[in-house]
Amino acid sequence: MSIQELFFKQLDRPINGVVKADQDDDATVYQELDEYVVTNELERHFRAFFESYATRLDDPSIANRVGVWISGFFGSGKSHFLKTLSYLLANIEARTPQGQPQKAIEFFDESKLRDAMIRADLQKAANTPADVILFNIDSKASSNDAGSPILTVFLRVFNEHLGFSGDHPHIAHMERHLTERGVYQQFCEAFKAGTGCTWQDERDGYQFYQDELEQALAQALGLSAEATRKWFDEAEDNFSVSVENFCRWVKEYLDSKGPEQRILFLVDEVGQFIGADSRLMLTLQTITENLGTICKGRAWIIVTSQADMDAVLGELTATKANDFSKITGRFITRLSLSSSNTDEVIQKRLLSKTD
């Protein structure tokens, strides 16, 4: 018998050393769920999160619970924890190496999560309809995001999730209006008839199809050629977005999906993106606060950072202390991950042996 035959899993299997938010192929998703080790520390964090997430929507306190701050230095597993939360909240369907479907929650039985109460809260969360948007904020940011880069990134990922243009917010707003009027498909068909191309493939180069776009828009909305040309000439320059408008669009989407629908923005490495810019931190606080109040607890923001919140906020002057105390109040659930359970992870993930 060779040594490798003693181990439950193959020793030469590929293992990702770094978990990436945008890596979602079948093999990666299955391995990240199958080999995720819930240590004693992580079990406490699961309990804290799902107890908060299980708060009833008619509970007035839920609007203040929608912000979650996950901290931990490199190697602590915060990105893996965030990605695992995204799998469980969406209850995605993974594919085994044999091609069989398996729901995310099925990986977390009593052998992985010992506490029956946590499993019950997890099952309740998995049964709650939710849109889960997981992204690394730095990879979604653009060098052209002037003014309010965090708000721009949130609007971009939200528009992309709905199937709208991510790079041109005024075009996405046009698509949103067409969808609300129920003529979006009619517009796409008119555009294809005029260009021979699909709108989704060519919308990033919409400037090259100005005449065809105007004709399709006029046909879908019943507008005059003069009105559509005026819109096209002024739309990009006049379009602006505020935190309140963004939150209102999120609420309108949730209302269209049903009273129990939730949406979760899972943002990786937000601490590095904010750095020492207090203005970005205030924007994040405002988005979290307004989503909580406008969407009444149905929109959540879960972020990760290498440092805990107090370290990100840094040394505060007395004049700013009250402002930043509001920020900390928006992230009531704070989960701090350490690397102290590495031996437990190695034992269960790598060294588990056959009978």
Coordinates of C-alpha atoms in Angstrom, one line a residue:
M1 CA 0.0 0.0 0.0
S2 CA 1.3 3.4 -0.9
I3 CA 1.0 6.4 1.4
Q4 CA -1.4 8.3 -0.8
E5 CA -3.9 5.4 -0.5
L6 CA -4.3 6.2 3.2
F7 CA -5.9 9.6 2.5
F8 CA -9.6 10.1 1.9
K9 CA -9.0 12.6 -0.9
Q10 CA -6.4 12.5 -3.7
L11 CA -3.2 14.3 -2.7
D12 CA -2.5 15.5 -6.2
R13 CA -5.8 17.2 -6.7
P14 CA -5.6 20.9 -7.6
I15 CA -6.4 23.3 -4.8
N16 CA -6.9 27.0 -5.2
G17 CA -4.6 28.8 -2.9
V18 CA -6.5 32.1 -3.3
V19 CA -10.3 32.2 -3.5
K20 CA -11.5 34.6 -6.2
A21 CA -15.0 36.2 -6.3
D22 CA -15.4 35.9 -10.1
Q23 CA -14.2 32.2 -10.4
D24 CA -17.4 30.3 -10.8
D25 CA -16.7 27.3 -13.0
D26 CA -18.3 24.0 -11.9
A27 CA -15.1 22.4 -10.6
T28 CA -14.2 25.4 -8.5
V29 CA -17.7 25.8 -7.0
Y30 CA -18.0 22.1 -6.1
Q31 CA -14.5 22.0 -4.5
E32 CA -15.1 25.2 -2.5
L33 CA -18.3 23.9 -1.1
D34 CA -17.2 20.3 -0.6
E35 CA -13.9 21.0 1.1
Y36 CA -15.0 24.0 3.2
V37 CA -14.1 23.4 6.8
V38 CA -16.4 25.0 9.4
T39 CA -14.1 25.5 12.4
N40 CA -15.3 26.4 15.9
E41 CA -14.6 30.1 15.1
L42 CA -16.5 30.0 11.8
E43 CA -19.4 28.3 13.4
R44 CA -19.8 31.2 15.8
H45 CA -19.7 33.6 12.8
F46 CA -22.3 31.6 10.9
R47 CA -24.5 31.7 14.0
A48 CA -24.1 35.5 14.3
F49 CA -24.8 36.2 10.7
F50 CA -27.8 33.9 10.1
E51 CA -29.4 35.0 13.4
S52 CA -29.3 38.5 12.1
Y53 CA -30.4 37.6 8.6
A54 CA -33.3 35.6 10.0
T55 CA -34.8 38.8 11.5
R56 CA -38.4 39.2 10.4
L57 CA -39.1 41.9 7.8
D58 CA -41.7 43.5 10.0
D59 CA -39.2 43.9 12.9
P60 CA -38.3 47.6 13.0
S61 CA -34.7 46.8 13.9
I62 CA -34.0 45.0 10.6
A63 CA -33.2 48.2 8.8
N64 CA -30.2 48.6 11.1
R65 CA -29.0 45.1 10.6
V66 CA -28.4 45.1 6.8
G67 CA -24.6 46.0 7.1
V68 CA -22.1 43.2 7.8
W69 CA -18.4 43.8 8.2
I70 CA -16.1 40.8 7.8
S71 CA -12.4 41.4 8.7
G72 CA -9.3 39.2 8.6
F73 CA -5.8 39.4 7.3
F74 CA -4.5 37.5 4.3
G75 CA -4.9 33.8 4.8
S76 CA -7.7 34.1 7.4
G77 CA -10.3 32.8 4.9
K78 CA -12.5 35.9 4.8
S79 CA -12.9 35.7 0.9
H80 CA -13.8 32.0 1.1
F81 CA -16.3 32.8 3.9
L82 CA -17.9 35.5 1.9
K83 CA -18.1 33.3 -1.2
T84 CA -19.6 30.5 0.8
L85 CA -22.2 32.8 2.2
S86 CA -23.1 33.8 -1.4
Y87 CA -23.5 30.1 -2.4
L88 CA -25.7 29.4 0.6
L89 CA -27.9 32.6 0.4
A90 CA -28.6 31.9 -3.3
N91 CA -28.6 28.1 -2.6
I92 CA -26.9 27.6 -5.9
E93 CA -26.7 24.2 -7.6
A94 CA -23.2 22.8 -7.8
R95 CA -22.1 19.9 -10.1
T96 CA -20.3 16.9 -8.7
P97 CA -17.4 15.5 -10.7
Q98 CA -19.9 12.9 -12.0
G99 CA -22.1 15.7 -13.2
Q100 CA -24.9 15.3 -10.6
P101 CA -26.6 18.4 -9.3
Q102 CA -26.3 19.2 -5.6
K103 CA -27.7 22.2 -3.8
A104 CA -25.3 24.3 -1.7
I105 CA -27.2 23.7 1.5
E106 CA -26.8 19.9 1.1
F107 CA -23.1 20.3 1.7
F108 CA -23.7 21.6 5.2
D109 CA -25.1 18.7 7.1
E110 CA -24.4 17.8 10.7
S111 CA -20.9 16.5 9.8
K112 CA -19.9 20.1 8.8
L113 CA -22.2 22.2 10.9
R114 CA -22.8 20.6 14.3
D115 CA -25.3 23.2 15.7
A116 CA -28.8 22.3 14.6
M117 CA -30.1 25.8 15.2
I118 CA -27.6 27.2 12.8
R119 CA -28.6 24.6 10.2
A120 CA -32.3 25.6 10.7
D121 CA -31.5 29.3 10.2
L122 CA -29.4 28.4 7.2
Q123 CA -32.3 26.4 5.7
K124 CA -34.6 29.3 6.3
A125 CA -32.2 31.6 4.5
A126 CA -31.9 29.2 1.6
N127 CA -35.6 29.1 1.2
T128 CA -35.9 32.9 1.1
P129 CA -35.8 34.2 -2.5
A130 CA -32.7 36.4 -2.9
D131 CA -30.6 37.9 -5.6
V132 CA -26.9 37.6 -4.6
I133 CA -24.3 39.9 -6.3
L134 CA -20.8 38.9 -5.4
F135 CA -17.9 41.0 -6.7
N136 CA -14.4 42.4 -5.9
I137 CA -14.9 46.1 -5.8
D138 CA -11.5 47.0 -7.2
S139 CA -12.0 44.8 -10.3
K140 CA -15.4 46.4 -10.9
A141 CA -14.1 50.0 -10.5
S142 CA -13.1 52.1 -13.5
S143 CA -10.5 54.8 -13.8
N144 CA -13.4 57.0 -15.2
D145 CA -15.4 56.6 -11.9
A146 CA -15.1 60.2 -10.8
G147 CA -17.1 61.8 -8.0
S148 CA -18.5 58.9 -6.2
P149 CA -16.7 55.7 -7.2
I150 CA -18.3 53.4 -4.6
L151 CA -21.8 54.4 -5.7
T152 CA -20.8 54.1 -9.4
V153 CA -19.6 50.5 -8.8
F154 CA -22.7 49.5 -6.9
L155 CA -24.9 50.9 -9.7
R156 CA -22.7 49.1 -12.3
V157 CA -23.0 45.7 -10.7
F158 CA -26.7 46.2 -10.1
N159 CA -27.4 47.1 -13.7
E160 CA -25.3 44.2 -15.0
H161 CA -27.2 41.8 -12.7
L162 CA -30.5 43.0 -14.3
G163 CA -29.1 42.5 -17.8
F164 CA -28.6 46.3 -18.5
S165 CA -25.5 48.1 -19.6
G166 CA -22.8 48.3 -16.9
D167 CA -20.5 50.8 -18.5
H168 CA -23.0 53.4 -19.6
P169 CA -25.4 54.3 -16.7
H170 CA -27.6 56.5 -18.9
I171 CA -28.1 53.7 -21.4
A172 CA -29.0 51.4 -18.5
H173 CA -31.5 53.9 -17.3
M174 CA -33.0 54.0 -20.8
E175 CA -33.3 50.1 -20.7
R176 CA -34.8 50.3 -17.2
H177 CA -37.4 52.8 -18.5
L178 CA -38.2 50.6 -21.5
T179 CA -38.6 47.5 -19.2
E180 CA -40.9 49.4 -16.9
R181 CA -43.0 50.4 -19.9
G182 CA -43.0 46.8 -21.1
V183 CA -41.5 47.6 -24.5
Y184 CA -37.9 46.6 -24.0
Q185 CA -38.2 43.5 -26.2
Q186 CA -40.0 45.5 -28.8
F187 CA -37.1 48.0 -28.8
C188 CA -34.5 45.2 -29.1
E189 CA -36.4 43.7 -32.1
A190 CA -36.6 47.1 -33.8
F191 CA -32.9 47.7 -33.3
K192 CA -32.0 44.3 -34.7
A193 CA -34.3 45.0 -37.7
G194 CA -32.4 48.2 -38.4
T195 CA -28.9 47.0 -37.9
G196 CA -28.9 43.3 -38.3
C197 CA -27.2 43.1 -34.8
T198 CA -28.5 42.3 -31.4
W199 CA -28.8 45.3 -29.0
Q200 CA -27.0 43.5 -26.2
D201 CA -23.9 42.9 -28.4
E202 CA -23.7 46.4 -29.7
R203 CA -24.9 48.7 -26.9
D204 CA -21.4 49.4 -25.7
G205 CA -20.8 51.0 -29.1
Y206 CA -24.2 52.7 -29.2
Q207 CA -22.6 55.9 -30.6
F208 CA -22.0 54.2 -33.9
Y209 CA -25.7 53.3 -34.2
Q210 CA -27.3 56.7 -33.4
D211 CA -29.8 56.7 -36.2
E212 CA -30.9 53.1 -35.7
L213 CA -31.1 53.6 -31.9
E214 CA -33.3 56.7 -32.3
Q215 CA -35.6 54.9 -34.7
A216 CA -35.9 51.8 -32.5
L217 CA -36.6 54.1 -29.4
A218 CA -39.2 56.1 -31.3
Q219 CA -40.9 53.0 -32.5
A220 CA -41.0 51.4 -29.0
L221 CA -42.1 54.5 -27.1
G222 CA -44.2 56.1 -29.8
L223 CA -42.1 59.3 -29.7
S224 CA -41.3 61.7 -32.6
A225 CA -37.9 61.6 -34.3
E226 CA -37.2 65.1 -32.8
A227 CA -37.9 64.0 -29.3
T228 CA -35.7 60.9 -29.5
R229 CA -32.8 62.9 -31.0
K230 CA -33.1 65.5 -28.2
W231 CA -32.9 62.7 -25.7
F232 CA -29.9 61.2 -27.4
D233 CA -28.0 64.5 -27.5
E234 CA -28.7 65.3 -23.8
A235 CA -28.9 61.9 -22.0
E236 CA -25.3 61.3 -21.2
D237 CA -24.5 64.9 -20.1
N238 CA -27.7 65.3 -18.0
F239 CA -27.7 61.9 -16.4
S240 CA -26.7 61.9 -12.7
V241 CA -27.3 59.4 -9.9
S242 CA -27.6 59.9 -6.2
V243 CA -27.6 57.3 -3.4
E244 CA -31.3 57.9 -2.9
N245 CA -32.1 57.2 -6.6
F246 CA -30.0 54.1 -6.6
C247 CA -31.8 52.8 -3.5
R248 CA -35.1 53.6 -5.0
W249 CA -34.3 51.6 -8.2
V250 CA -33.3 48.7 -6.0
K251 CA -36.6 49.0 -4.1
E252 CA -38.6 49.1 -7.4
Y253 CA -36.8 45.9 -8.5
L254 CA -37.5 44.1 -5.2
D255 CA -41.2 45.2 -5.3
S256 CA -41.5 43.8 -8.8
K257 CA -40.2 40.4 -7.6
G258 CA -42.5 40.1 -4.5
P259 CA -42.7 41.2 -0.9
E260 CA -40.3 38.5 0.4
Q261 CA -37.5 39.1 -2.2
R262 CA -34.1 40.2 -0.9
I263 CA -31.0 41.4 -2.6
L264 CA -27.5 41.1 -1.2
F265 CA -24.4 42.9 -2.3
L266 CA -21.3 40.9 -1.2
V267 CA -18.3 43.2 -1.7
D268 CA -14.7 41.7 -1.4
E269 CA -11.8 43.8 -0.2
V270 CA -13.7 47.0 0.4
G271 CA -11.2 48.1 3.1
Q272 CA -8.3 48.2 0.6
F273 CA -10.4 50.2 -1.9
I274 CA -11.4 52.8 0.7
G275 CA -7.9 53.1 2.1
A276 CA -7.6 56.4 4.0
D277 CA -10.3 58.2 2.1
S278 CA -12.9 59.0 4.7
R279 CA -15.2 60.3 1.9
L280 CA -15.5 56.8 0.4
M281 CA -16.3 55.4 3.9
L282 CA -19.0 57.9 4.3
T283 CA -20.5 57.0 0.9
L284 CA -20.5 53.3 1.9
Q285 CA -22.3 54.3 5.2
T286 CA -24.9 56.3 3.3
I287 CA -25.6 53.5 0.8
T288 CA -26.0 51.0 3.7
E289 CA -28.2 53.3 5.7
N290 CA -30.5 54.3 2.8
L291 CA -30.8 50.7 1.5
G292 CA -31.9 49.7 5.0
T293 CA -34.6 52.4 5.4
I294 CA -35.8 52.6 1.8
C295 CA -35.9 48.8 1.1
K296 CA -37.0 48.0 4.7
G297 CA -34.4 45.3 5.4
R298 CA -34.6 43.6 2.1
A299 CA -31.3 44.9 0.7
W300 CA -28.1 43.9 2.5
I301 CA -24.4 44.9 2.1
I302 CA -21.8 42.4 3.3
V303 CA -18.2 43.6 2.9
T304 CA -14.7 42.2 3.7
S305 CA -11.6 44.1 4.8
Q306 CA -8.1 43.0 5.8
A307 CA -8.5 45.3 8.9
D308 CA -11.4 45.6 11.3
M309 CA -13.6 48.7 11.0
D310 CA -11.8 50.7 13.7
A311 CA -8.5 50.3 11.9
V312 CA -10.0 51.4 8.6
L313 CA -11.4 54.5 10.2
G314 CA -8.1 55.2 11.7
E315 CA -7.3 58.0 14.2
L316 CA -10.2 60.3 14.4
T317 CA -10.3 63.9 15.5
A318 CA -12.9 64.9 18.0
T319 CA -14.9 66.8 15.3
K320 CA -15.2 63.7 13.1
A321 CA -15.9 61.2 15.9
N322 CA -19.7 61.6 15.8
D323 CA -19.7 61.2 12.0
F324 CA -17.8 57.9 12.2
S325 CA -19.8 56.6 15.1
K326 CA -22.7 56.6 12.6
I327 CA -20.7 54.5 10.2
T328 CA -20.0 51.9 12.9
G329 CA -23.7 51.9 13.7
R330 CA -24.5 50.8 10.2
F331 CA -22.4 47.7 10.5
I332 CA -23.7 46.1 13.6
T333 CA -22.7 42.6 12.7
R334 CA -18.9 42.4 12.7
L335 CA -17.2 39.1 12.1
S336 CA -13.4 39.0 12.8
L337 CA -11.6 36.0 11.3
S338 CA -8.3 34.8 12.5
S339 CA -5.8 32.2 11.3
S340 CA -5.7 30.4 14.6
N341 CA -7.6 27.3 13.3
T342 CA -5.2 26.4 10.5
D343 CA -4.3 23.1 12.0
E344 CA -8.0 22.1 12.1
V345 CA -8.5 23.0 8.4
I346 CA -5.4 21.1 7.4
Q347 CA -6.5 18.0 9.4
K348 CA -10.0 17.9 7.9
R349 CA -9.2 19.1 4.3
L350 CA -5.9 17.5 3.6
L351 CA -5.2 14.7 6.2
S352 CA -8.5 13.0 6.5
K353 CA -7.8 9.3 6.2
T354 CA -9.8 6.3 5.0
D355 CA -10.9 3.5 7.4

